[in-house]
mmCIF file of C-alpha atoms in Angstrom:
data_model
loop_
_atom_site.group_PDB
_atom_site.id
_atom_site.type_symbol
_atom_site.label_atom_id
_atom_site.label_comp_id
_atom_site.label_asym_id
_atom_site.label_seq_id
_atom_site.Cartn_x
_atom_site.Cartn_y
_atom_site.Cartn_z
ATOM 1 C CA MET A 1 37.922 -42.849 4.473
ATOM 2 C CA ASP A 2 36.271 -44.613 1.537
ATOM 3 C CA LEU A 3 33.312 -42.425 0.647
ATOM 4 C CA SER A 4 32.192 -44.817 -2.076
ATOM 5 C CA ILE A 5 30.659 -46.932 0.712
ATOM 6 C CA LYS A 6 27.186 -45.745 1.678
ATOM 7 C CA SER A 7 27.232 -45.833 5.458
ATOM 8 C CA GLN A 8 26.035 -43.782 8.397
ATOM 9 C CA ALA A 9 29.665 -43.369 9.476
ATOM 10 C CA ASN A 10 30.520 -41.779 6.125
ATOM 11 C CA ILE A 11 27.489 -39.506 6.382
ATOM 12 C CA GLU A 12 28.694 -38.380 9.809
ATOM 13 C CA PHE A 13 32.168 -37.737 8.407
ATOM 14 C CA MET A 14 30.831 -35.678 5.486
ATOM 15 C CA ILE A 15 28.370 -33.644 7.583
ATOM 16 C CA GLU A 16 31.085 -32.801 10.117
ATOM 17 C CA ALA A 17 33.462 -31.773 7.319
ATOM 18 C CA ILE A 18 30.763 -29.617 5.702
ATOM 19 C CA LYS A 19 29.920 -27.938 9.013
ATOM 20 C CA THR A 20 33.598 -27.218 9.649
ATOM 21 C CA LYS A 21 34.228 -25.841 6.156
ATOM 22 C CA LEU A 22 31.091 -23.701 6.173
ATOM 23 C CA LYS A 23 31.779 -22.585 9.759
ATOM 24 C CA MET A 24 28.131 -23.189 10.479
ATOM 25 C CA ALA A 25 27.018 -21.429 13.631
ATOM 26 C CA SER A 26 23.996 -23.702 13.783
ATOM 27 C CA GLY A 27 26.182 -26.799 13.600
ATOM 28 C CA ALA A 28 24.418 -28.380 16.548
ATOM 29 C CA ALA A 29 21.146 -28.226 14.628
ATOM 30 C CA MET A 30 22.793 -30.037 11.715
ATOM 31 C CA SER A 31 23.375 -33.343 13.459
ATOM 32 C CA ALA A 32 24.633 -36.158 11.244
ATOM 33 C CA THR A 33 22.087 -38.461 12.847
ATOM 34 C CA ALA A 34 19.339 -36.363 11.219
ATOM 35 C CA PHE A 35 20.354 -37.831 7.854
ATOM 36 C CA ASN A 36 19.993 -41.374 6.642
ATOM 37 C CA VAL A 37 21.766 -43.549 4.116
ATOM 38 C CA GLU A 38 18.927 -43.126 1.586
ATOM 39 C CA GLN A 39 20.133 -39.524 1.113
ATOM 40 C CA TYR A 40 23.772 -40.542 0.771
ATOM 41 C CA ASP A 41 24.216 -39.510 -2.865
ATOM 42 C CA ASP A 42 22.716 -36.058 -2.269
ATOM 43 C CA ILE A 43 24.872 -35.527 0.816
ATOM 44 C CA ARG A 44 27.918 -36.663 -1.146
ATOM 45 C CA ASP A 45 27.101 -34.104 -3.856
ATOM 46 C CA VAL A 46 26.974 -31.306 -1.266
ATOM 47 C CA TYR A 47 30.191 -32.582 0.317
ATOM 48 C CA ASP A 48 31.991 -32.664 -3.052
ATOM 49 C CA ILE A 49 30.902 -29.102 -3.863
ATOM 50 C CA VAL A 50 31.982 -27.764 -0.467
ATOM 51 C CA MET A 51 35.339 -29.523 -0.487
ATOM 52 C CA SER A 52 36.154 -28.513 -4.072
ATOM 53 C CA LYS A 53 36.117 -24.795 -3.295
ATOM 54 C CA ASP A 54 38.674 -22.774 -1.380
ATOM 55 C CA ARG A 55 36.123 -20.103 -0.574
ATOM 56 C CA LEU A 56 32.375 -19.967 -0.696
ATOM 57 C CA SER A 57 30.275 -16.838 -1.076
ATOM 58 C CA ILE A 58 27.594 -16.025 1.454
ATOM 59 C CA SER A 59 24.923 -16.942 -1.079
ATOM 60 C CA GLU A 60 26.624 -20.288 -1.747
ATOM 61 C CA VAL A 61 26.801 -21.051 1.985
ATOM 62 C CA GLU A 62 23.134 -20.152 2.359
ATOM 63 C CA ALA A 63 22.140 -22.325 -0.604
ATOM 64 C CA LEU A 64 24.152 -25.288 0.690
ATOM 65 C CA ALA A 65 22.757 -24.914 4.193
ATOM 66 C CA GLN A 66 19.253 -24.753 2.715
ATOM 67 C CA GLU A 67 19.899 -27.931 0.730
ATOM 68 C CA LEU A 68 21.139 -29.728 3.836
ATOM 69 C CA GLY A 69 18.039 -28.562 5.669
ATOM 70 C CA ARG A 70 15.877 -29.948 2.872
ATOM 71 C CA LEU A 71 17.678 -33.271 3.028
ATOM 72 C CA ARG A 72 17.354 -33.366 6.793
ATOM 73 C CA SER A 73 13.609 -32.787 6.634
ATOM 74 C CA LYS A 74 13.269 -35.880 4.425
ATOM 75 C CA ALA A 75 15.039 -38.095 6.946
#
């Protein structure tokens, strides 16, 4: 998948990957359709952080989930 292309399909891919990696219990509440392409760069930043780490601390997971929630509320 070419994540350099800003598309809704890539957003869906990244959100699903983030939810899987973070093992988000509230994954249903974090629907990829709640995000739009205008937030692509911010979502990509979160995706890159999540995918670059083997393990995330609880505080990191909480901070990332909070950031995704902030991005979602802007949609």
